[in-house]
PDB file of C-alpha atoms in Angstrom:
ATOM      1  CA  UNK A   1      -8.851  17.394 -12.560  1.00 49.00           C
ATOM      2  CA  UNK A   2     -12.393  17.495 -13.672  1.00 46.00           C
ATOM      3  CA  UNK A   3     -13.448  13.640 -12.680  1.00 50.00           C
ATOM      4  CA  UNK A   4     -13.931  13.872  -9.177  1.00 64.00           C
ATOM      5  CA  UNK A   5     -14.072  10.088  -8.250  1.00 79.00           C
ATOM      6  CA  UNK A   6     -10.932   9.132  -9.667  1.00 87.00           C
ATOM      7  CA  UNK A   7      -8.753   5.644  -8.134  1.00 93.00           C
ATOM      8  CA  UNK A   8      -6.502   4.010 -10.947  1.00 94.00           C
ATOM      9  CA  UNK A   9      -3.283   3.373 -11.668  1.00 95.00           C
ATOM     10  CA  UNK A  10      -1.545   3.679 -15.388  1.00 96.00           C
ATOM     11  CA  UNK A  11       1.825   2.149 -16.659  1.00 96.00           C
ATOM     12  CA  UNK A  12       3.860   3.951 -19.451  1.00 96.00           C
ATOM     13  CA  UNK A  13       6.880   3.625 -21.595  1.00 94.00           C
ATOM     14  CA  UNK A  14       9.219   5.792 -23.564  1.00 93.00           C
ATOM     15  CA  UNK A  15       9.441   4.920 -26.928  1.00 88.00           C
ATOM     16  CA  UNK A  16      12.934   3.893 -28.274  1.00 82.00           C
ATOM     17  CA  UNK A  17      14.495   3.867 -24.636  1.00 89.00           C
ATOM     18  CA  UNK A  18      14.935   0.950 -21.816  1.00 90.00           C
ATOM     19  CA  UNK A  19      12.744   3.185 -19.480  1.00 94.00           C
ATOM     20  CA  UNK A  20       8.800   2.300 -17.799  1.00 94.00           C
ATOM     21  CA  UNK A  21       6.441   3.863 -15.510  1.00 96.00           C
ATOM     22  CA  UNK A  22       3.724   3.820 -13.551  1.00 96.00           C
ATOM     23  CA  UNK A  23       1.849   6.446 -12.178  1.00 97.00           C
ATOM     24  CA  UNK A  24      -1.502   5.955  -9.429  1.00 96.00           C
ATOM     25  CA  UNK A  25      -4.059   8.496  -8.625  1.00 96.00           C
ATOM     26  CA  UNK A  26      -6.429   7.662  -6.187  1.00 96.00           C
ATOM     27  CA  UNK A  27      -9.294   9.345  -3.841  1.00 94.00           C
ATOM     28  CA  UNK A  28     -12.110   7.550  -2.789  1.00 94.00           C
ATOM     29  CA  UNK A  29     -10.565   4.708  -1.898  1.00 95.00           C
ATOM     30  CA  UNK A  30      -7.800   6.665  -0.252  1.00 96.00           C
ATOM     31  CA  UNK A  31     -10.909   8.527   1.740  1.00 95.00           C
ATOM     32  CA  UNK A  32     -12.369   4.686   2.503  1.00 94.00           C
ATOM     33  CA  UNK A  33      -9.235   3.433   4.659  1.00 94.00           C
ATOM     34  CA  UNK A  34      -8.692   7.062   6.439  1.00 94.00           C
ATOM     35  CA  UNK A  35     -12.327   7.132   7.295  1.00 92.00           C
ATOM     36  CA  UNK A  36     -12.194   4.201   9.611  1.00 88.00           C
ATOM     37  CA  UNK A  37      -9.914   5.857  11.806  1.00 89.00           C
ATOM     38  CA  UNK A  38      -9.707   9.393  13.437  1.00 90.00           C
ATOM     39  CA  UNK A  39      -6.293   9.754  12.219  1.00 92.00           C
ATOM     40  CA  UNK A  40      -3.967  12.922  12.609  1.00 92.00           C
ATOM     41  CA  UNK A  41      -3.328  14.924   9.441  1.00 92.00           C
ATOM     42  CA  UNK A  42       0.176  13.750   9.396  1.00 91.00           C
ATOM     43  CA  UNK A  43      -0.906   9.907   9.729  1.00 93.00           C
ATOM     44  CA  UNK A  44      -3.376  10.585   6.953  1.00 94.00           C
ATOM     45  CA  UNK A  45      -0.516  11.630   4.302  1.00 94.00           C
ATOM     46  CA  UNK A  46       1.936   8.762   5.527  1.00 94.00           C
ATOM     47  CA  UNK A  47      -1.154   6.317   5.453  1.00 95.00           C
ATOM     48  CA  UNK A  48      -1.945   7.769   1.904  1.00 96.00           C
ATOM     49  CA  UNK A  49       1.715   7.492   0.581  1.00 96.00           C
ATOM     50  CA  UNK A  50       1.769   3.517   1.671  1.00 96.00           C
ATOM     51  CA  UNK A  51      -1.413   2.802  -0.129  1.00 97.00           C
ATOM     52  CA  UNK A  52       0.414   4.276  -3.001  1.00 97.00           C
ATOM     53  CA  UNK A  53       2.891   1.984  -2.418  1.00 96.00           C
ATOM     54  CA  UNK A  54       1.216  -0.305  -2.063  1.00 96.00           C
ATOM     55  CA  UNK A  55      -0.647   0.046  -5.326  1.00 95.00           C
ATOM     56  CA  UNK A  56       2.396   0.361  -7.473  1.00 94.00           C
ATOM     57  CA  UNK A  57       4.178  -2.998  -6.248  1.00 92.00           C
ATOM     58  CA  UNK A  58       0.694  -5.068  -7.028  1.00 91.00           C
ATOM     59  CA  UNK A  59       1.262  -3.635 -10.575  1.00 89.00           C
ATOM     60  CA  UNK A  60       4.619  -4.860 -10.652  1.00 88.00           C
ATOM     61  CA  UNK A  61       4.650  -7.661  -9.019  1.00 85.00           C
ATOM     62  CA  UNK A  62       2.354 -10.591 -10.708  1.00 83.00           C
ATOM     63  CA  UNK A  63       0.920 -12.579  -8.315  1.00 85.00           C
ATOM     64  CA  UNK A  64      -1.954 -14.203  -7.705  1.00 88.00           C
ATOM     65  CA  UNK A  65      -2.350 -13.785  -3.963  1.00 90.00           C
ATOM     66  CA  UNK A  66      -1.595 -10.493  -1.675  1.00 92.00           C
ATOM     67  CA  UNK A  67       0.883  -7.820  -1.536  1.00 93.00           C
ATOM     68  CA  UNK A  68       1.914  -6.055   1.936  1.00 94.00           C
ATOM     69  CA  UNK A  69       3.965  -3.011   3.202  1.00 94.00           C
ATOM     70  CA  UNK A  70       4.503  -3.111   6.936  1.00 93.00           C
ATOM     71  CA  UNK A  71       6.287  -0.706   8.974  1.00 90.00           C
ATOM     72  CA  UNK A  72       7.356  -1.283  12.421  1.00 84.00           C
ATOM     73  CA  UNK A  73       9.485   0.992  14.953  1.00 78.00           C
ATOM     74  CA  UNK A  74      10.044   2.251  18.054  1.00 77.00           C
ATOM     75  CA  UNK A  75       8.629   5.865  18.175  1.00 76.00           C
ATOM     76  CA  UNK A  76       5.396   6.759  18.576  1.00 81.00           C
ATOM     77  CA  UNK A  77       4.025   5.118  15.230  1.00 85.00           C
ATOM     78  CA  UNK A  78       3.865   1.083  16.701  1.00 84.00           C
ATOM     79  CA  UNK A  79       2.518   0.033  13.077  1.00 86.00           C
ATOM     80  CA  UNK A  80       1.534   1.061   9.313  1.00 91.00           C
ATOM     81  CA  UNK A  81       0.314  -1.801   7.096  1.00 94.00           C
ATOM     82  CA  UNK A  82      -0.956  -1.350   3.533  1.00 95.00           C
ATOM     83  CA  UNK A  83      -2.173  -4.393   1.221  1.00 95.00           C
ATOM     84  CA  UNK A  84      -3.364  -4.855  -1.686  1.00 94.00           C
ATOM     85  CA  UNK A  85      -4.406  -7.928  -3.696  1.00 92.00           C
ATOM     86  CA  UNK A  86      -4.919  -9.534  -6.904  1.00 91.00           C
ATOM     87  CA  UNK A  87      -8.430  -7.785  -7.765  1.00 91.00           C
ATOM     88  CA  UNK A  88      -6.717  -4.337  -7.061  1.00 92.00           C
ATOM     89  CA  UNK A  89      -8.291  -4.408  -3.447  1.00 94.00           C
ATOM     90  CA  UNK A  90      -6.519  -1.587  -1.284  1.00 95.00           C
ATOM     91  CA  UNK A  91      -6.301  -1.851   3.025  1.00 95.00           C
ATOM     92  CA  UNK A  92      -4.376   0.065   4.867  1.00 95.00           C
ATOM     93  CA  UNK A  93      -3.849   0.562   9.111  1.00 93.00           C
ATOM     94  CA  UNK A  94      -2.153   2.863  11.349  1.00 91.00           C
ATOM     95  CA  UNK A  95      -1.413   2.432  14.744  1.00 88.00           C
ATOM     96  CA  UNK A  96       0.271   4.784  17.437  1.00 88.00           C
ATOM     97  CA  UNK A  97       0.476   6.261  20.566  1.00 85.00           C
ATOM     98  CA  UNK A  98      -2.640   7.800  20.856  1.00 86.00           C
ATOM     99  CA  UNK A  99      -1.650   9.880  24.007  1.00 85.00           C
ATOM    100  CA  UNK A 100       1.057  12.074  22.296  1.00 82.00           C
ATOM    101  CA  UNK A 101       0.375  14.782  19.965  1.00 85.00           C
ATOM    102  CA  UNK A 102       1.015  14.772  16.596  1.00 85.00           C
ATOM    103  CA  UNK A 103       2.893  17.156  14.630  1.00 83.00           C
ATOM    104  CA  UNK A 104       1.665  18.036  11.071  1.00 83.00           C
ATOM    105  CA  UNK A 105       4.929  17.268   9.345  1.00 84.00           C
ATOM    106  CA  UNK A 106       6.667  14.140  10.314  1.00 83.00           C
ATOM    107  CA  UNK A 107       9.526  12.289   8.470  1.00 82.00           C
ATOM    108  CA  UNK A 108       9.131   8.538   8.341  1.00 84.00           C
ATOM    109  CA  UNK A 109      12.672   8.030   9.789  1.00 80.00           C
ATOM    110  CA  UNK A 110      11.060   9.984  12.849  1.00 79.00           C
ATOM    111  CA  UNK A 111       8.302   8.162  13.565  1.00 80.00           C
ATOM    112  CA  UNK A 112       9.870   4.813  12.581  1.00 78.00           C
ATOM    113  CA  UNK A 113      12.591   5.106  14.867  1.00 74.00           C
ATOM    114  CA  UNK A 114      15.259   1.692  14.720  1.00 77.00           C
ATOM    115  CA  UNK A 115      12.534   0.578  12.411  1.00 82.00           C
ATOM    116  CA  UNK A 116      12.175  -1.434   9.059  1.00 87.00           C
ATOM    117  CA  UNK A 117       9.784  -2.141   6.035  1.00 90.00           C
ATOM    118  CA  UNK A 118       8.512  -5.659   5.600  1.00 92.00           C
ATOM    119  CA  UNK A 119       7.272  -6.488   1.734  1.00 93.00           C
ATOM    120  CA  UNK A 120       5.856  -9.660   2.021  1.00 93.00           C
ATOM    121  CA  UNK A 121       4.344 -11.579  -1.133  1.00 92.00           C
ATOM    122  CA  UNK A 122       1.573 -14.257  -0.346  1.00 90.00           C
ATOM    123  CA  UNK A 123       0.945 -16.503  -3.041  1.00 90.00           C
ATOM    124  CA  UNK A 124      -2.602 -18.022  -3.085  1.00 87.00           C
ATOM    125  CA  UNK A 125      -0.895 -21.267  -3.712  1.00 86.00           C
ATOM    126  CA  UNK A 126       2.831 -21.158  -2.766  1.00 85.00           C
ATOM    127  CA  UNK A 127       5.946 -20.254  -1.025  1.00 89.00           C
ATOM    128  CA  UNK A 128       5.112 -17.068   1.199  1.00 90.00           C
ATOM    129  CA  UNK A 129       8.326 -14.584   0.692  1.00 89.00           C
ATOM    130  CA  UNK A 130       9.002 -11.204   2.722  1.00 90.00           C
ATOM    131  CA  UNK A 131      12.003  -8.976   1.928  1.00 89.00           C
ATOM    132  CA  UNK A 132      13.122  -6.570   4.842  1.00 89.00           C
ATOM    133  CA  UNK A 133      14.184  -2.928   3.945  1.00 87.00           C
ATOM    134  CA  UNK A 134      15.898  -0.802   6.400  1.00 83.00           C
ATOM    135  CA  UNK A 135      14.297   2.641   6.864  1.00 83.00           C
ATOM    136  CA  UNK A 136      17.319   5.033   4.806  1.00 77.00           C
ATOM    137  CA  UNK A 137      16.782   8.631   4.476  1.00 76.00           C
ATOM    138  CA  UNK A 138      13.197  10.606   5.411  1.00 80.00           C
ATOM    139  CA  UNK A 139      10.854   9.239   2.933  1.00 88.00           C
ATOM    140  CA  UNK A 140       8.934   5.846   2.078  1.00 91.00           C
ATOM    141  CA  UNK A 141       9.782   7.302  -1.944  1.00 92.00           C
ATOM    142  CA  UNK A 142      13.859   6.159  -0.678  1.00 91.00           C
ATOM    143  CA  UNK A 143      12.977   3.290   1.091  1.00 90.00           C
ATOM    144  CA  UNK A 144      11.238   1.816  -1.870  1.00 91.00           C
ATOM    145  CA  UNK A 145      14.275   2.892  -4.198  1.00 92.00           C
ATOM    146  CA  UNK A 146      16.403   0.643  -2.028  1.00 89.00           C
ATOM    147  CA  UNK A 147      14.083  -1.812  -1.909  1.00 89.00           C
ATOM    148  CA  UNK A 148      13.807  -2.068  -5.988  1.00 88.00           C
ATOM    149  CA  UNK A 149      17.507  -1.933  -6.403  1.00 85.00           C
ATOM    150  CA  UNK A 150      17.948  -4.621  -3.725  1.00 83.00           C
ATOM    151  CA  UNK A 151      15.639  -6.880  -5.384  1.00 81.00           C
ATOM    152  CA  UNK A 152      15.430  -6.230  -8.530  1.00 77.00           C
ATOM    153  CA  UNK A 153      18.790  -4.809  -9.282  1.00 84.00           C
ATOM    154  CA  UNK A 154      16.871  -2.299 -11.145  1.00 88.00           C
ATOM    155  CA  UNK A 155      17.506   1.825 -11.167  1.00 91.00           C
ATOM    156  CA  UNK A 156      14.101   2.777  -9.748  1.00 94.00           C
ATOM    157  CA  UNK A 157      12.863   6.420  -8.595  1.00 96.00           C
ATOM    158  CA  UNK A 158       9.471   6.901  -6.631  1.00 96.00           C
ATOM    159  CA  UNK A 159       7.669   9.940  -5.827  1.00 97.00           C
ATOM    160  CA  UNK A 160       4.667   9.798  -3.209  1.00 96.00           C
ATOM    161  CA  UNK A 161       2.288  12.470  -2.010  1.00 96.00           C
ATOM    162  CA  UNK A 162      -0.571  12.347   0.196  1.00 96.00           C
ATOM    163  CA  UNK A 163      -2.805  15.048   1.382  1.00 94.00           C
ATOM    164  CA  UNK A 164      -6.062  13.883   3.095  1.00 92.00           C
ATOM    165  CA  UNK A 165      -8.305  13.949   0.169  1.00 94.00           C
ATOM    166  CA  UNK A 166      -6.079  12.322  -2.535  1.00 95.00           C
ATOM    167  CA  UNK A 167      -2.510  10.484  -2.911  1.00 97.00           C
ATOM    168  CA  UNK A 168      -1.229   9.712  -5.905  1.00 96.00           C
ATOM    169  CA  UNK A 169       2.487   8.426  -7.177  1.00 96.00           C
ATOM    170  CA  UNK A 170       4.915   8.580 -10.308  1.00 97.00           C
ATOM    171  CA  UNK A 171       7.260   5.544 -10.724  1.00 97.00           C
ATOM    172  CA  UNK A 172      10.313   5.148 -13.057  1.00 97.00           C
ATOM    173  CA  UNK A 173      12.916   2.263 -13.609  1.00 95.00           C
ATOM    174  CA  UNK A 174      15.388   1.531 -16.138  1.00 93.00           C
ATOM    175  CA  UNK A 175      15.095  -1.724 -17.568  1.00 88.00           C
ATOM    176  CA  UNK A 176      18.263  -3.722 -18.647  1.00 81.00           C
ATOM    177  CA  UNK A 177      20.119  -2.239 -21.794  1.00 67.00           C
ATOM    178  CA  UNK A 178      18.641  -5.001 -23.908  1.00 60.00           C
ATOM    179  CA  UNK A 179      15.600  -4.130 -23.847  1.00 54.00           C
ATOM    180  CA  UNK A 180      15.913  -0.252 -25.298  1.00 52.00           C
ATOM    181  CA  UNK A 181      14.944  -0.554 -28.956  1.00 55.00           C
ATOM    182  CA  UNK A 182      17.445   1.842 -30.135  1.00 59.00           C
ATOM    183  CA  UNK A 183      19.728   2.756 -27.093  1.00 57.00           C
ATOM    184  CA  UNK A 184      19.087   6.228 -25.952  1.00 67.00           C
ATOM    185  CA  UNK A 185      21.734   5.967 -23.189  1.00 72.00           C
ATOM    186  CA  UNK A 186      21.092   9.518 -21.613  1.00 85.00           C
ATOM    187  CA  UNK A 187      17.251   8.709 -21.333  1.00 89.00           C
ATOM    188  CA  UNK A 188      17.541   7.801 -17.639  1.00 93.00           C
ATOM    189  CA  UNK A 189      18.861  10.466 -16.585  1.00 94.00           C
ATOM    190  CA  UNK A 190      17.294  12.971 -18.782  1.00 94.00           C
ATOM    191  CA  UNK A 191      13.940  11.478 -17.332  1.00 96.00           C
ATOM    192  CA  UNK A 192      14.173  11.071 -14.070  1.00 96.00           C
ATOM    193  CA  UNK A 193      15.640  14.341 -14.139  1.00 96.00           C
ATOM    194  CA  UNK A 194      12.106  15.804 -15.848  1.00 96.00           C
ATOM    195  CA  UNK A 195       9.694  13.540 -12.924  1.00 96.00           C
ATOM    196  CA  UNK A 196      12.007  15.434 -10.390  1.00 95.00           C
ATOM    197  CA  UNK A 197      10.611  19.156 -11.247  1.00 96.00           C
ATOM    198  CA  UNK A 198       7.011  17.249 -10.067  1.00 96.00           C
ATOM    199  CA  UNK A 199       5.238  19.520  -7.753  1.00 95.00           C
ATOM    200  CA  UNK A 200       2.704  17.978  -4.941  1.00 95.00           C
ATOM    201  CA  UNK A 201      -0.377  19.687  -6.818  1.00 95.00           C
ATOM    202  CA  UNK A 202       0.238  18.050 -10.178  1.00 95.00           C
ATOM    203  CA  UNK A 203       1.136  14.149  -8.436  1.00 95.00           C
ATOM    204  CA  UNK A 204      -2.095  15.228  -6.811  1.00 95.00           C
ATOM    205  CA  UNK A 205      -4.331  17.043  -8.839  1.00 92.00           C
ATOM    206  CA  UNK A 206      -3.257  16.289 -12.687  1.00 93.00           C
ATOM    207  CA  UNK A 207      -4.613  13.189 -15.024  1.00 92.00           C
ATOM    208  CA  UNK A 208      -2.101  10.871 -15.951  1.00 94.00           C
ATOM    209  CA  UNK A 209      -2.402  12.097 -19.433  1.00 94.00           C
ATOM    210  CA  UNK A 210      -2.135  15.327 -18.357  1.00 95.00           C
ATOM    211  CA  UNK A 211       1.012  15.018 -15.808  1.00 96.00           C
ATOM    212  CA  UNK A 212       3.137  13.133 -18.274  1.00 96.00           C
ATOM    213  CA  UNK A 213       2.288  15.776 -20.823  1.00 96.00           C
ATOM    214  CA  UNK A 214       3.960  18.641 -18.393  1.00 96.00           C
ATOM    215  CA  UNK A 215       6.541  16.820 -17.572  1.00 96.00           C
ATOM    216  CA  UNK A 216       7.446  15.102 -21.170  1.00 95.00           C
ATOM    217  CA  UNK A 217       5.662  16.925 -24.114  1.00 93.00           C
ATOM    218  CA  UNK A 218       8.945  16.261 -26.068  1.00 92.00           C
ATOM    219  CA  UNK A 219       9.331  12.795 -25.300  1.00 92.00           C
ATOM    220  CA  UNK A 220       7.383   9.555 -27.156  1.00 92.00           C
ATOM    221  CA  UNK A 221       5.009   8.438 -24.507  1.00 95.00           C
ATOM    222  CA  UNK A 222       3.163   5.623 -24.669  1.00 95.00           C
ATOM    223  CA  UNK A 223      -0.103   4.522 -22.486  1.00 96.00           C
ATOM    224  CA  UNK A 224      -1.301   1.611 -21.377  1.00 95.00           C
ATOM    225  CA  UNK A 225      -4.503   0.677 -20.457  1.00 95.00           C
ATOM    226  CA  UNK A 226      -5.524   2.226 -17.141  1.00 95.00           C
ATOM    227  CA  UNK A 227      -6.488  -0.574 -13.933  1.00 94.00           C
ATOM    228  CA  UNK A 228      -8.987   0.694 -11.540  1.00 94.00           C
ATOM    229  CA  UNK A 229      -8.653   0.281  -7.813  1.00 94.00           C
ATOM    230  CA  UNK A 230     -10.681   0.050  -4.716  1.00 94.00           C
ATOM    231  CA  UNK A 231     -11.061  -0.211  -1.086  1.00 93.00           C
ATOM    232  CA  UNK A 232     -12.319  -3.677  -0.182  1.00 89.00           C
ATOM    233  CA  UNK A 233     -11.359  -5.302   3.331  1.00 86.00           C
ATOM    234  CA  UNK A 234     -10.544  -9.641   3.209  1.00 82.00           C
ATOM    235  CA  UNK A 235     -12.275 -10.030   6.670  1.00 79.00           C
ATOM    236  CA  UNK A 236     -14.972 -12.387   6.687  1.00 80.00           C
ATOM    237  CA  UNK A 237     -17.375 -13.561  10.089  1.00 85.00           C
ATOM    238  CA  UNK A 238     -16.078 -17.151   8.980  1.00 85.00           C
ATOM    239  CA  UNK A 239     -11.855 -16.467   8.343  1.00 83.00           C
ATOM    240  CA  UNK A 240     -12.547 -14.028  12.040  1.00 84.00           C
ATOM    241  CA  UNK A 241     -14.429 -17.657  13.338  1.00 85.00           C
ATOM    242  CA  UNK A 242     -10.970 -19.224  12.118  1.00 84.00           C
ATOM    243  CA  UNK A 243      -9.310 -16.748  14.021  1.00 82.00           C
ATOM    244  CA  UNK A 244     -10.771 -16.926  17.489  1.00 85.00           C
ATOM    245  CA  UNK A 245     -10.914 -20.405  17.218  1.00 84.00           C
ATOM    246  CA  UNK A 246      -6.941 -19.994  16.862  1.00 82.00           C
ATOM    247  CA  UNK A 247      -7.223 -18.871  20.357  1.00 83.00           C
ATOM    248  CA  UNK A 248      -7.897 -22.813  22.143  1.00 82.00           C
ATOM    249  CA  UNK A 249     -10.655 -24.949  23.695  1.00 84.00           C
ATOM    250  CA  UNK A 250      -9.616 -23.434  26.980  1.00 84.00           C
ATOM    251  CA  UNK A 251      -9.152 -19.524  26.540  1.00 86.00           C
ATOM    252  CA  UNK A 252     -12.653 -19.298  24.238  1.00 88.00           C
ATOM    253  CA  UNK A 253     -14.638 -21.647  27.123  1.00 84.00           C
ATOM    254  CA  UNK A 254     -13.111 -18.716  29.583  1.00 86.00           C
ATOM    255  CA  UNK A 255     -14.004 -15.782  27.490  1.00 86.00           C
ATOM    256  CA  UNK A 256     -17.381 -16.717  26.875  1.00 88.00           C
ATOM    257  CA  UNK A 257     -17.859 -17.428  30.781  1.00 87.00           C
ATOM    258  CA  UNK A 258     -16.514 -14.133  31.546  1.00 87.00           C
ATOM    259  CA  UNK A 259     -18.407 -11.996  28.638  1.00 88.00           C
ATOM    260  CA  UNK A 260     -21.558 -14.301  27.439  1.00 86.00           C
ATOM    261  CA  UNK A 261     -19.929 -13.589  23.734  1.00 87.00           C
ATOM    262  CA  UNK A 262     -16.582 -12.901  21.999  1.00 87.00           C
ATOM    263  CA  UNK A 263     -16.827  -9.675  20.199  1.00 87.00           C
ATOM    264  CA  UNK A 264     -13.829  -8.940  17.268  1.00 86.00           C
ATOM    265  CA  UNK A 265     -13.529  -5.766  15.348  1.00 82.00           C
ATOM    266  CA  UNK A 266     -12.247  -6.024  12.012  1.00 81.00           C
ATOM    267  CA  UNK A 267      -8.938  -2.715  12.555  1.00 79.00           C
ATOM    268  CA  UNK A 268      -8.902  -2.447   8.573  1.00 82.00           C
ATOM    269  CA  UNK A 269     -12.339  -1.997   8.123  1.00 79.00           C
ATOM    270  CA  UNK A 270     -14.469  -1.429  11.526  1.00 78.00           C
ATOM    271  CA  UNK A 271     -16.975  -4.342  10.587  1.00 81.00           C
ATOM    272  CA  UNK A 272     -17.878  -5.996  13.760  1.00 86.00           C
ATOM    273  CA  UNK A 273     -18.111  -9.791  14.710  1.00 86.00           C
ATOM    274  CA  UNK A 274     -20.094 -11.390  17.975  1.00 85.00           C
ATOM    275  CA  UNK A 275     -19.830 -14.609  18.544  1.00 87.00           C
ATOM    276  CA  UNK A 276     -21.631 -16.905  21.291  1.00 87.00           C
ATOM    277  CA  UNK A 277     -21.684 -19.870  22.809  1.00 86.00           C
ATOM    278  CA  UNK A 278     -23.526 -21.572  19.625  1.00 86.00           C
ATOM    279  CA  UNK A 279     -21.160 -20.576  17.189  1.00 85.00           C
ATOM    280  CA  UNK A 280     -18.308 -23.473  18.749  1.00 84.00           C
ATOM    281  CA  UNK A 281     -20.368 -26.163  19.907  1.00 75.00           C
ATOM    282  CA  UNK A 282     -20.520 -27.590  16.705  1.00 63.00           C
ATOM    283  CA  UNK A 283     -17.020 -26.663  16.619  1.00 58.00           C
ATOM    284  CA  UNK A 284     -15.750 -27.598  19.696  1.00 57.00           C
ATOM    285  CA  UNK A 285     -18.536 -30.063  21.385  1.00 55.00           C
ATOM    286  CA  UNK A 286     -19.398 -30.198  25.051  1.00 52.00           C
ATOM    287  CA  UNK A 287     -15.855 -28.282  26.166  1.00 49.00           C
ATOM    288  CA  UNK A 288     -17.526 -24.822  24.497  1.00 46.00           C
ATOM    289  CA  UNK A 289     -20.609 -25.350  26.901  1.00 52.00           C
ATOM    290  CA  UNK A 290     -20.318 -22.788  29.768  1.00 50.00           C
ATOM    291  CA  UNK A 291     -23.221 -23.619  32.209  1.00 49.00           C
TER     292      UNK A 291
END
């Protein structure tokens, strides 16, 4: 890949079949989210193949407002949360049992264990709507199949890598019959079939332009235009205000008797918020005094 600052995603069709794609490349804002944390190899990749994720269902699903994937389980990975929102801002959040050791190849059914996926959709103005996706085979790629088919009814294949440095995706789903301009009806399989022979290095190190070429120099391709993306974190000192405030009178009139200042750190991004006894009297009136 000669651009080394590279963070975009790119939809696709075949021409004359009922068949789109997507495909997402992305490295410094991968490197932004990792960098917050001193995350284990193996968290980095998993990390990096939910902020894929992440990235492909903003593209397809048009919202104005924010897009989540949360994991939850039992084993030794507690949480993984990606989001992503309607400027193409990526977040992302591990969080495990920092005592154990971490092997460099884990499965997601592993770590996840009696786990599930959360999707949640959050309109800016509107209904908020999460869809629940049990964790099936070892990777997020067959969770997200399910997921598409479940609520979309849609044939759907993902592939996901993740290495540290740079995760990138390929996406394909068949759209209804109607909507193939001539009916190839062995296109879905013949493609999917192609995106399968996709090695780590090429998801990872090829141009879109230059990965669909390898994989379908015989096939009518057409591009769209590419979307950049970033990392950008939705924290604010005023929404984290909002937040403590949350708490009650009583618990923030305690905590600033017992510390002289409430100090929040933002997970997602590591920005850090103090807050004193002046920020809630306005707030709050004489019940935030503490002397």
């Amino acid at each position: 890949m000669n651009n080394p600052t590279i963070n975009e995603i790119q939809r696709f069709s075949f021409d004359n079949s009922n068949v789109r794609g997507e495909r997402v490349l992305l490295n410094d804002a991968y490197q932004e989210i990792i960098k917050r944390k001193d995350y284990p190899l193996a968290l980095e990749k998993l990390l990096g193949e939910f902020v894929v994720a992440i990235a492909l269902l903003r593209d397809i699903v048009k919202i104005d407002g924010v897009l989540s994937i949360q994991a939850k389980g039992n084993g030794f990975l507690s949480t993984l949360m990606t989001e992503c929102d309607e400027h193409q801002n990526l977040r992302g959040i591990a969080q495990w049992d920092e005592s154990q050791d971490v092997p460099d190849v884990i499965s997601l059914k592993e770590v996840l264990e009696g786990g599930y996926l959360a999707i949640t959709i959050q309109p800016r103005n509107g209904q908020r709507y999460q869809g629940i996706v049990e964790i099936v085979g070892d990777t997020l790629g067959e969770c997200l199949e399910q997921y598409f088919s479940q609520s979309e009814q849609l044939p759907s294949r993902v592939w996901l890598a993740a290495n540290g440095a740079q995760c990138g995706g390929l996406f394909l789903q068949r759209l209804p019959e109607e909507q193939a301009k001539e009916g190839d009806e062995d296109a879905w399989e013949r493609l999917t079939h192609l995106a399968s022979t996709v090695k780590e290095e090429e998801l990872l190190g090829l141009e879109t332009g230059e990965l669909l070429h390898r994989l379908y120099h015989e096939e009518e391709v057409r591009l769209y235009d590419i979307k950049t993306m970033q990392f950008g974190c939705s924290c604010s000192r005023q929404r984290t205000l909002d937040a403590v405030m949350s708490l009650g009178t009583e618990e923030i009139r305690e905590l600033l008797i017992e510390q002289g200042s409430i100090k929040v750190d933002c997970q997602f991004c590591a920005e850090k918020y103090e807050f004193t006894e002046s920020d809630f009297v306005g707030l709050l009136g004489d019940q935030a005094q503490t002397h």
